[in-house]
PDB file of C-alpha atoms in Angstrom:
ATOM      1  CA  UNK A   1     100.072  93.849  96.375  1.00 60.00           C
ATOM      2  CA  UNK A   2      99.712  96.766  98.564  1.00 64.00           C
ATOM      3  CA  UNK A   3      95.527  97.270  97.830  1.00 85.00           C
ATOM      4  CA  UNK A   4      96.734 100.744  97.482  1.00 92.00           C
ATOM      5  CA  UNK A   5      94.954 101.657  94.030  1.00 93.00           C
ATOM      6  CA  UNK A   6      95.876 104.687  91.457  1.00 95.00           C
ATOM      7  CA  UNK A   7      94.151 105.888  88.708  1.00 95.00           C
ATOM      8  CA  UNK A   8      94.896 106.344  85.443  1.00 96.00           C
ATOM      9  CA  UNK A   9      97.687 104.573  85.479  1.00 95.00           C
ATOM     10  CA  UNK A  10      99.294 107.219  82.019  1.00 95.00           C
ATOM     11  CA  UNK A  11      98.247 110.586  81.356  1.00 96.00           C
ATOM     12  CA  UNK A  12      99.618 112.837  78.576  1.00 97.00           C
ATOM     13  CA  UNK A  13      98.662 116.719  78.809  1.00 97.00           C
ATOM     14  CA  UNK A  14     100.161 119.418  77.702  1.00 97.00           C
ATOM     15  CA  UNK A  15     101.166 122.632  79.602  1.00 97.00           C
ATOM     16  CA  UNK A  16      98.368 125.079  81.210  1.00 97.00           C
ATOM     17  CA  UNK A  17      96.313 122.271  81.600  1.00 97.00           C
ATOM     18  CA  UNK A  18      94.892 120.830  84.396  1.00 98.00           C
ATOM     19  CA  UNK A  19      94.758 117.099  85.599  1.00 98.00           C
ATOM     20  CA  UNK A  20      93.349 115.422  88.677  1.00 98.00           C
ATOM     21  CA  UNK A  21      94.971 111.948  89.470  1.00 98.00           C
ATOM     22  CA  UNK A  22      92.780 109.714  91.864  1.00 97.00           C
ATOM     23  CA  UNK A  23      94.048 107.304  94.586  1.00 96.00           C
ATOM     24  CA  UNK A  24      91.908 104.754  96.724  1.00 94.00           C
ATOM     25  CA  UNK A  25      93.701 103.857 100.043  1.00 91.00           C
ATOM     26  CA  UNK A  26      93.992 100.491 101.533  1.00 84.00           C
ATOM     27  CA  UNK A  27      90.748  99.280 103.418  1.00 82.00           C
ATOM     28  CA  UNK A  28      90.946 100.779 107.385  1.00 83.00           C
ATOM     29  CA  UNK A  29      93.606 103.755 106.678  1.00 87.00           C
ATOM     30  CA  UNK A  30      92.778 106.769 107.736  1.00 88.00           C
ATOM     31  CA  UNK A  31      95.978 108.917 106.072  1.00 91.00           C
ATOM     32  CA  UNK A  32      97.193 109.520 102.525  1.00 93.00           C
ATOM     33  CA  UNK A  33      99.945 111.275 101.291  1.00 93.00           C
ATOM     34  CA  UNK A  34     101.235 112.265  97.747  1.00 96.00           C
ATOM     35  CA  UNK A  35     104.700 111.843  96.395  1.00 96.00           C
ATOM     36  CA  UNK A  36     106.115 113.258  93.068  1.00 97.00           C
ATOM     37  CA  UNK A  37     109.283 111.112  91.341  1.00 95.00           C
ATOM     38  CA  UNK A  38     110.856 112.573  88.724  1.00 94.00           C
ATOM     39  CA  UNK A  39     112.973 109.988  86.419  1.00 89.00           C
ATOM     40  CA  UNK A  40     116.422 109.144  88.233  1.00 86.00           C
ATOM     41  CA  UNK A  41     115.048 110.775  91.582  1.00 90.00           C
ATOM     42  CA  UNK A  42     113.664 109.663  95.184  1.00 92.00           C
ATOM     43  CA  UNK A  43     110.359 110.339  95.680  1.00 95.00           C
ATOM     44  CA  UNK A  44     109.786 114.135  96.937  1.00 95.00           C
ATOM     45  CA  UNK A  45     107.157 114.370  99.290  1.00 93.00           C
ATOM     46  CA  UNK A  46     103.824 116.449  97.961  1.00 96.00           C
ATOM     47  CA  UNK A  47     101.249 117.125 100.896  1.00 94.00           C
ATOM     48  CA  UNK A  48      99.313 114.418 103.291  1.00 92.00           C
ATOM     49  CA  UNK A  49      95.911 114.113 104.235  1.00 92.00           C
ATOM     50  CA  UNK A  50      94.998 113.338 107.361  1.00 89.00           C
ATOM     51  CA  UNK A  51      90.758 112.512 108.229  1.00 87.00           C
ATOM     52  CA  UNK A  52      89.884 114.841 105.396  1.00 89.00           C
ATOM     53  CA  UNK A  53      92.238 117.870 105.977  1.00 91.00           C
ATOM     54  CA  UNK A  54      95.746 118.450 105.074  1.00 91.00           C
ATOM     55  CA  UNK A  55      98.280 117.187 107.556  1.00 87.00           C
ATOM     56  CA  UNK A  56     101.108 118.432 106.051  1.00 87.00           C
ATOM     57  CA  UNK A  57     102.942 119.942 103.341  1.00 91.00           C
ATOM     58  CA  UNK A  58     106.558 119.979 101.267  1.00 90.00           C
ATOM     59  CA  UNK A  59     108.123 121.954  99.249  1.00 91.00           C
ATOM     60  CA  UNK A  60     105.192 122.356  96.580  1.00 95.00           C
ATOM     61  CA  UNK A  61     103.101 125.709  95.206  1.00 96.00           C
ATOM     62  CA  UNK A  62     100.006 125.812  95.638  1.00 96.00           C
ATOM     63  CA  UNK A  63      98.531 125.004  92.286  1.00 97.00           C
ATOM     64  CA  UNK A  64      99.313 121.631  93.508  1.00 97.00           C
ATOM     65  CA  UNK A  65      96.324 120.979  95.716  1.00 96.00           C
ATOM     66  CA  UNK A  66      94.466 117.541  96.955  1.00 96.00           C
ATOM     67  CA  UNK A  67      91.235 116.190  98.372  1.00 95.00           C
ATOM     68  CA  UNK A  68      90.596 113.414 100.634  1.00 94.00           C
ATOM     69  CA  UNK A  69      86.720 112.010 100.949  1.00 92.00           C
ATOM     70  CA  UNK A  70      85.184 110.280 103.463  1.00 87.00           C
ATOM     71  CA  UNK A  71      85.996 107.074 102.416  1.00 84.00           C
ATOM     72  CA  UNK A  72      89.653 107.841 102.457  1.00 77.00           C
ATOM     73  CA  UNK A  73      90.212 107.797  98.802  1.00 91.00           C
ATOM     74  CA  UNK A  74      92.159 111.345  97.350  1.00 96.00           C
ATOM     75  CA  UNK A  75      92.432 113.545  94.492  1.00 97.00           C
ATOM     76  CA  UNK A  76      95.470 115.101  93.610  1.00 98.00           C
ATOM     77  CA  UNK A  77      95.010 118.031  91.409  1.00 98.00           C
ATOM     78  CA  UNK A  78      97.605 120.025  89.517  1.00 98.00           C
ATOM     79  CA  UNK A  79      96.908 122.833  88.004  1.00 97.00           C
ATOM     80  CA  UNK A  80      98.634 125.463  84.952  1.00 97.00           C
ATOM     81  CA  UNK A  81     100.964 122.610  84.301  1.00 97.00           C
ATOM     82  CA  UNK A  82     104.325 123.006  83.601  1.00 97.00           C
ATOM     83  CA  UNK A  83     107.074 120.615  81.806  1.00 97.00           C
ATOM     84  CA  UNK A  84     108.773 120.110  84.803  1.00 96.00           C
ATOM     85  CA  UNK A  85     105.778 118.862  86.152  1.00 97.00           C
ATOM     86  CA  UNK A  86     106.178 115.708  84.251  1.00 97.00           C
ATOM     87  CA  UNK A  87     106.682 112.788  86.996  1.00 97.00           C
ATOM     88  CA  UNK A  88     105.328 109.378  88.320  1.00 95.00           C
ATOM     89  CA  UNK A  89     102.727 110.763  91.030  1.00 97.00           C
ATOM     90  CA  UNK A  90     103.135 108.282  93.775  1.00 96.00           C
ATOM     91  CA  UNK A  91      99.787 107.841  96.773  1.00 95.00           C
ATOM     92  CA  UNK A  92     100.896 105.631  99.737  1.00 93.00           C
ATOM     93  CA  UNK A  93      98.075 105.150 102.230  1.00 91.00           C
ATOM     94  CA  UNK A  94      98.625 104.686 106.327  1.00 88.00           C
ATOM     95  CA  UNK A  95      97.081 104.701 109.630  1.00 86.00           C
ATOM     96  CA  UNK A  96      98.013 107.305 111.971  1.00 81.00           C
ATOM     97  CA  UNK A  97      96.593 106.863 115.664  1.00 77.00           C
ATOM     98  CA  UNK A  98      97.785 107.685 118.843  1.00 68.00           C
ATOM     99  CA  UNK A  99     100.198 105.453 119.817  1.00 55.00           C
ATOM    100  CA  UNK A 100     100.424 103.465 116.755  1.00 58.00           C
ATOM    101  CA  UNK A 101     103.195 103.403 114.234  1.00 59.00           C
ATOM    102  CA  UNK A 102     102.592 105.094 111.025  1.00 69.00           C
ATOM    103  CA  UNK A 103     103.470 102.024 107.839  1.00 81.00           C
ATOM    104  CA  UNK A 104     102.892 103.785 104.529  1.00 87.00           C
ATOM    105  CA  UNK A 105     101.619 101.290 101.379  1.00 90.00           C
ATOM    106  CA  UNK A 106     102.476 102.490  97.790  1.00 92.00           C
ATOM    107  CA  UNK A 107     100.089 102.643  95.316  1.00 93.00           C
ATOM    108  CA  UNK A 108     101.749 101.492  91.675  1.00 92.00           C
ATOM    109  CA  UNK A 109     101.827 105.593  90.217  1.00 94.00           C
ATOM    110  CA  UNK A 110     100.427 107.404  87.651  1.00 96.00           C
ATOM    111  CA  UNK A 111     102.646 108.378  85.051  1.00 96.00           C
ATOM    112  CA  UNK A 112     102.052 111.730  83.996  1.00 97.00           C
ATOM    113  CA  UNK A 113     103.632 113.464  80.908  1.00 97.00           C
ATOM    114  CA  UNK A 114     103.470 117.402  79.993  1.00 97.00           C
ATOM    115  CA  UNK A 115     104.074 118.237  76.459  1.00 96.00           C
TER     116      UNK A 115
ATOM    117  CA  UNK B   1     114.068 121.255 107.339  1.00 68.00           C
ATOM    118  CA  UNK B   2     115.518 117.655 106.666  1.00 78.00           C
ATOM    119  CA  UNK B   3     117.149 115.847 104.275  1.00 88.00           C
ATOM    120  CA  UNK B   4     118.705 112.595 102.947  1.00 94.00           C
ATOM    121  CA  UNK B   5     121.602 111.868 101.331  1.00 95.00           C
ATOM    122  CA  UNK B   6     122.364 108.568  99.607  1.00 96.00           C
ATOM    123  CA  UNK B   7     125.993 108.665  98.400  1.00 90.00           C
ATOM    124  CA  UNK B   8     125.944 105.614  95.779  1.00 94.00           C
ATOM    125  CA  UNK B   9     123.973 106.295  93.068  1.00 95.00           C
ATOM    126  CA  UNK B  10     124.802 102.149  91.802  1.00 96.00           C
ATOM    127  CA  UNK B  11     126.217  99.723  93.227  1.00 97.00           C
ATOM    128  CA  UNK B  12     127.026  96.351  91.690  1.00 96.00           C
ATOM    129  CA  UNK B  13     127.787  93.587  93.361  1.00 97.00           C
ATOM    130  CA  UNK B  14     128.658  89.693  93.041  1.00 97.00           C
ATOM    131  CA  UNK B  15     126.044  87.034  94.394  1.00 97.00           C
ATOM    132  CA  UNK B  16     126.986  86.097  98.165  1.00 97.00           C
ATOM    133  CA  UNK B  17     129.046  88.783  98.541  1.00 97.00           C
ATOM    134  CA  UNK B  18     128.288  91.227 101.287  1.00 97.00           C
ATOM    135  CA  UNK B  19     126.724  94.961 100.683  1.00 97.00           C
ATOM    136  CA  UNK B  20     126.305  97.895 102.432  1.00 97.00           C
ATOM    137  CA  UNK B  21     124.093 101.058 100.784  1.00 97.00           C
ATOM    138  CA  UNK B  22     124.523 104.116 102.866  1.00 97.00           C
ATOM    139  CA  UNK B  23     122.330 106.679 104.170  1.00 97.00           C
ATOM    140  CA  UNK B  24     123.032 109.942 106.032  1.00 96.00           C
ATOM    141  CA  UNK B  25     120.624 112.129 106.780  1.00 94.00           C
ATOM    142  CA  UNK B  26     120.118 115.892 108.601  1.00 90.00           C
ATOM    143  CA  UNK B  27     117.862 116.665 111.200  1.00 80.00           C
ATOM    144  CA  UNK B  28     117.410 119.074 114.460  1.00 71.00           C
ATOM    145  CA  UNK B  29     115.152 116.896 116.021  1.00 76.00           C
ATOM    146  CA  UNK B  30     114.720 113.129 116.623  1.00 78.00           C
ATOM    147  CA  UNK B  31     113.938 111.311 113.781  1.00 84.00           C
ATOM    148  CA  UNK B  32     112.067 107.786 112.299  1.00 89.00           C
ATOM    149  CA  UNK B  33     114.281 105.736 109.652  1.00 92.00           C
ATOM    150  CA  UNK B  34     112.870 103.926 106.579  1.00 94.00           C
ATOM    151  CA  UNK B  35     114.662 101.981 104.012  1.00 96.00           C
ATOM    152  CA  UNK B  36     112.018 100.896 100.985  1.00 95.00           C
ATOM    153  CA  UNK B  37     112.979  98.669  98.511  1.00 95.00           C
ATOM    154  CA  UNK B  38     111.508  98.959  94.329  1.00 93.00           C
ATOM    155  CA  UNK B  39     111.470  96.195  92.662  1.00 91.00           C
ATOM    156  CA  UNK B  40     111.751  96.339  89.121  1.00 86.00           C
ATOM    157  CA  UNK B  41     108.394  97.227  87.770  1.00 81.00           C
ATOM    158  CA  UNK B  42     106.968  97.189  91.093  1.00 85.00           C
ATOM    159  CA  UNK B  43     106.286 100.133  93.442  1.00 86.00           C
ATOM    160  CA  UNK B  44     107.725 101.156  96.772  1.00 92.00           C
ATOM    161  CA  UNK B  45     107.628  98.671  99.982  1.00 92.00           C
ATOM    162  CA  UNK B  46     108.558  99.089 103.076  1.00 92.00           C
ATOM    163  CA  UNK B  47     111.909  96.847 103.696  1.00 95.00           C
ATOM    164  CA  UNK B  48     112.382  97.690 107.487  1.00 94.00           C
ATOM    165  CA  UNK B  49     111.758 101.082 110.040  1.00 92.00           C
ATOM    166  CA  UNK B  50     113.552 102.665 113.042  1.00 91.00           C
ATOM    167  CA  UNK B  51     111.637 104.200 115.242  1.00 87.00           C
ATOM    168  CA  UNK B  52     113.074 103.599 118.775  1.00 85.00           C
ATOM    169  CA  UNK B  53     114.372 101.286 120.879  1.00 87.00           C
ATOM    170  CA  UNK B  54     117.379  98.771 119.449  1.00 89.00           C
ATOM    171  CA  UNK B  55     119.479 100.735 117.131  1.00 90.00           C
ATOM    172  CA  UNK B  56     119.626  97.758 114.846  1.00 93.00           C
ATOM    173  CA  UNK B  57     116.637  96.760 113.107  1.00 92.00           C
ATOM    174  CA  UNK B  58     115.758  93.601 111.010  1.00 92.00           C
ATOM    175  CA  UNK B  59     113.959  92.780 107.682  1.00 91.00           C
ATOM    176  CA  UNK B  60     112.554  89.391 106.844  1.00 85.00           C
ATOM    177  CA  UNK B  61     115.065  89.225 104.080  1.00 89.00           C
ATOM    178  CA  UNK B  62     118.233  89.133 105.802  1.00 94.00           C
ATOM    179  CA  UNK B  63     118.790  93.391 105.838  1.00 96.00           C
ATOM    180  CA  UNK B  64     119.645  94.658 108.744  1.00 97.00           C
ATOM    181  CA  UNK B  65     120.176  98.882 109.389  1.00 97.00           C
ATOM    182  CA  UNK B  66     121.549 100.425 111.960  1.00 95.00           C
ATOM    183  CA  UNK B  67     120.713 103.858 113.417  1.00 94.00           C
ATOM    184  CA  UNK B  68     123.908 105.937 114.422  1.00 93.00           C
ATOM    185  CA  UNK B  69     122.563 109.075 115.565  1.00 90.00           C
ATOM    186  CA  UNK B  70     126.219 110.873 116.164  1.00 91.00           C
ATOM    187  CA  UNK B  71     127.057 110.064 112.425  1.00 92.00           C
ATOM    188  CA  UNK B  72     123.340 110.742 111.570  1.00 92.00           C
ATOM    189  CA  UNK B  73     123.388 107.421 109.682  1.00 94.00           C
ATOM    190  CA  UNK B  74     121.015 104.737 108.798  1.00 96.00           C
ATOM    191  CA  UNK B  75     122.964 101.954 106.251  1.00 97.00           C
ATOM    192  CA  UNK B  76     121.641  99.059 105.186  1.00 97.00           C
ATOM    193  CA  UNK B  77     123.886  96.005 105.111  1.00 97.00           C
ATOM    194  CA  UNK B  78     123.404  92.350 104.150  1.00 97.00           C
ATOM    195  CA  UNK B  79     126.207  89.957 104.962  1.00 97.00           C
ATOM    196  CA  UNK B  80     125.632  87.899 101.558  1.00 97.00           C
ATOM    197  CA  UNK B  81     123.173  88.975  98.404  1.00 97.00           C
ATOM    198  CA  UNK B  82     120.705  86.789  96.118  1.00 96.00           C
ATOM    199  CA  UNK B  83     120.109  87.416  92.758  1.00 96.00           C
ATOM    200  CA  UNK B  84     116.609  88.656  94.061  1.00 95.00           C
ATOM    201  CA  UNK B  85     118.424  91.408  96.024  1.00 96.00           C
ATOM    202  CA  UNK B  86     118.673  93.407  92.559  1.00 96.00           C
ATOM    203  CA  UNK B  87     116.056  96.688  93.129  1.00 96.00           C
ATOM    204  CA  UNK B  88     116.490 100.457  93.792  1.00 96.00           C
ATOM    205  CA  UNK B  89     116.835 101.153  97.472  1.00 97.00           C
ATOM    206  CA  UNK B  90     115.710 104.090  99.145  1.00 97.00           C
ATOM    207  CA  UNK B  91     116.332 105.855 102.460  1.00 96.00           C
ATOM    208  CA  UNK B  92     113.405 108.397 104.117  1.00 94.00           C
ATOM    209  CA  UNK B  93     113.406 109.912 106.937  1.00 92.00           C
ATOM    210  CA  UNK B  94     110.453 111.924 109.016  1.00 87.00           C
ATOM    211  CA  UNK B  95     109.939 113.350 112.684  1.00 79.00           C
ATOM    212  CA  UNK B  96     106.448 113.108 112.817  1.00 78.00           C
ATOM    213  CA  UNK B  97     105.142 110.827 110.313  1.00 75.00           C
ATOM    214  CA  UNK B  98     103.406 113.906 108.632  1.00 75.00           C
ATOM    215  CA  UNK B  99     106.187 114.897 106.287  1.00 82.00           C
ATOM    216  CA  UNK B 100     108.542 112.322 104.679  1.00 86.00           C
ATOM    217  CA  UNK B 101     111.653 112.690 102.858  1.00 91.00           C
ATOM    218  CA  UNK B 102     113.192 110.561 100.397  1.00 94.00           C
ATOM    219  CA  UNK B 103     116.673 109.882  99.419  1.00 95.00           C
ATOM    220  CA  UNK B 104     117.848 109.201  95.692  1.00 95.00           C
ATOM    221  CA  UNK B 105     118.431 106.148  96.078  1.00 96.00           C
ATOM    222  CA  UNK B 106     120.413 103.439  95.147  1.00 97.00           C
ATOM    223  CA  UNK B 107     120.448 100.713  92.649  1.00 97.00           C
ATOM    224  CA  UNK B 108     122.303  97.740  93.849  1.00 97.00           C
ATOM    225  CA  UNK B 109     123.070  95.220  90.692  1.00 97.00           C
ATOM    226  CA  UNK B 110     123.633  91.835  92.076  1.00 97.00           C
ATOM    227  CA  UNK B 111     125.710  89.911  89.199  1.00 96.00           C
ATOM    228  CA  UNK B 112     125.720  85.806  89.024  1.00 95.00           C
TER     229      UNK B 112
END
């Protein structure tokens, strides 16, 4: 186990709603980042948070947004969802320092359907 | 912008026979190599990393990948598979450990 913790771990909403999916990071890393993997697909790469404030950022709009607290755990929220939207949201927690090598542990997923 | 491109959707395989799963990627600028390994009904670990130095790089497994950076490759290879071996393999690539992109990937079926 990776200590990298998501929550819920199913969702079912349907579209125009929002949803906020919750991630606690591994104890001592400082970065988060949020994937989205669609069935039969690699993991595409959402936005990371880096010390509270967004580090960087794919190919996403910007209904897709995120939150990262002091304690290093993160919100993703999505909002006006669409079908398409319907994925297994992966976190994967790191620690990014100068001169140190950036390892990122997976949290399990949420599973999130749009009907 | 980058990008990864893993050829083999599935590959099967015998037991002790070897494998190679390929990765090519794109890039303008100098890169860091991943290969993660899924396990069914597990999530996403790290199975080895490039980042510099040797060009051939080592998992505790028996995988080994080496970067070619004028065929822009990164394959995995193991000279004789287990059972175990049997998961979803996945290339990423990123330049500055800020942005991360995934293969994908590629399910290798290891058959007794």
């Amino acid at each position: 186990e990776t200590g990298v913790t998501q929550s819920p771990t199913h969702l079912i909403k349907t579209r125009g709603q929002q949803v906020t999916l919750r991630c606690s990071s591994q104890s001592g890393h400082n970065t988060v980042s949020w994937y989205q993997q669609a069935l039969g697909q690699g993991p595409q790469f959402i936005f990371q948070y880096y010390r509270e404030e967004e580090n960087g950022r794919g190919n996403f709009p910007p209904r897709f947004s995120g939150l990262q607290f002091p304690n290093y755990s993160s919100e993703l929220n999505v909002n006006a969802l669409e079908l398409d939207d319907s994925a297994l949201y992966l976190c994967a927690s790191s620690f990014l320092g100068q001169g140190s090598t950036d390892t990122q542990y997976f949290g399990p997923g949420t599973r999130l359907t749009v009907l | 912008a980058q990008s990864v491109t893993q050829l083999d959707s599935q590959v099967p395989v015998f037991e002790e026979a070897p494998v190679e799963l390929r990765c090519n990627y794109s890039s303008s600028v100098s890169v860091y190599l991943f290969w993660y390994v899924q396990y069914p009904n597990q999530g996403l670990q790290l199975l080895l990393k490039y980042l510099s130095g040797s060009t051939l790089v080592e998992s505790i497994n028996g995988f080994e990948a080496e970067f070619n950076k004028s065929q822009t490759s990164f394959h995995l290879r193991k000279p004789s598979v287990h059972i175990s071996d049997t998961a979803e393999y996945f290339c990423a690539v990123s330049n500055n450990f800020n942005k991360f992109y995934f293969g994908s990937g590629t399910k290798l079926n290891v058959k007794p």
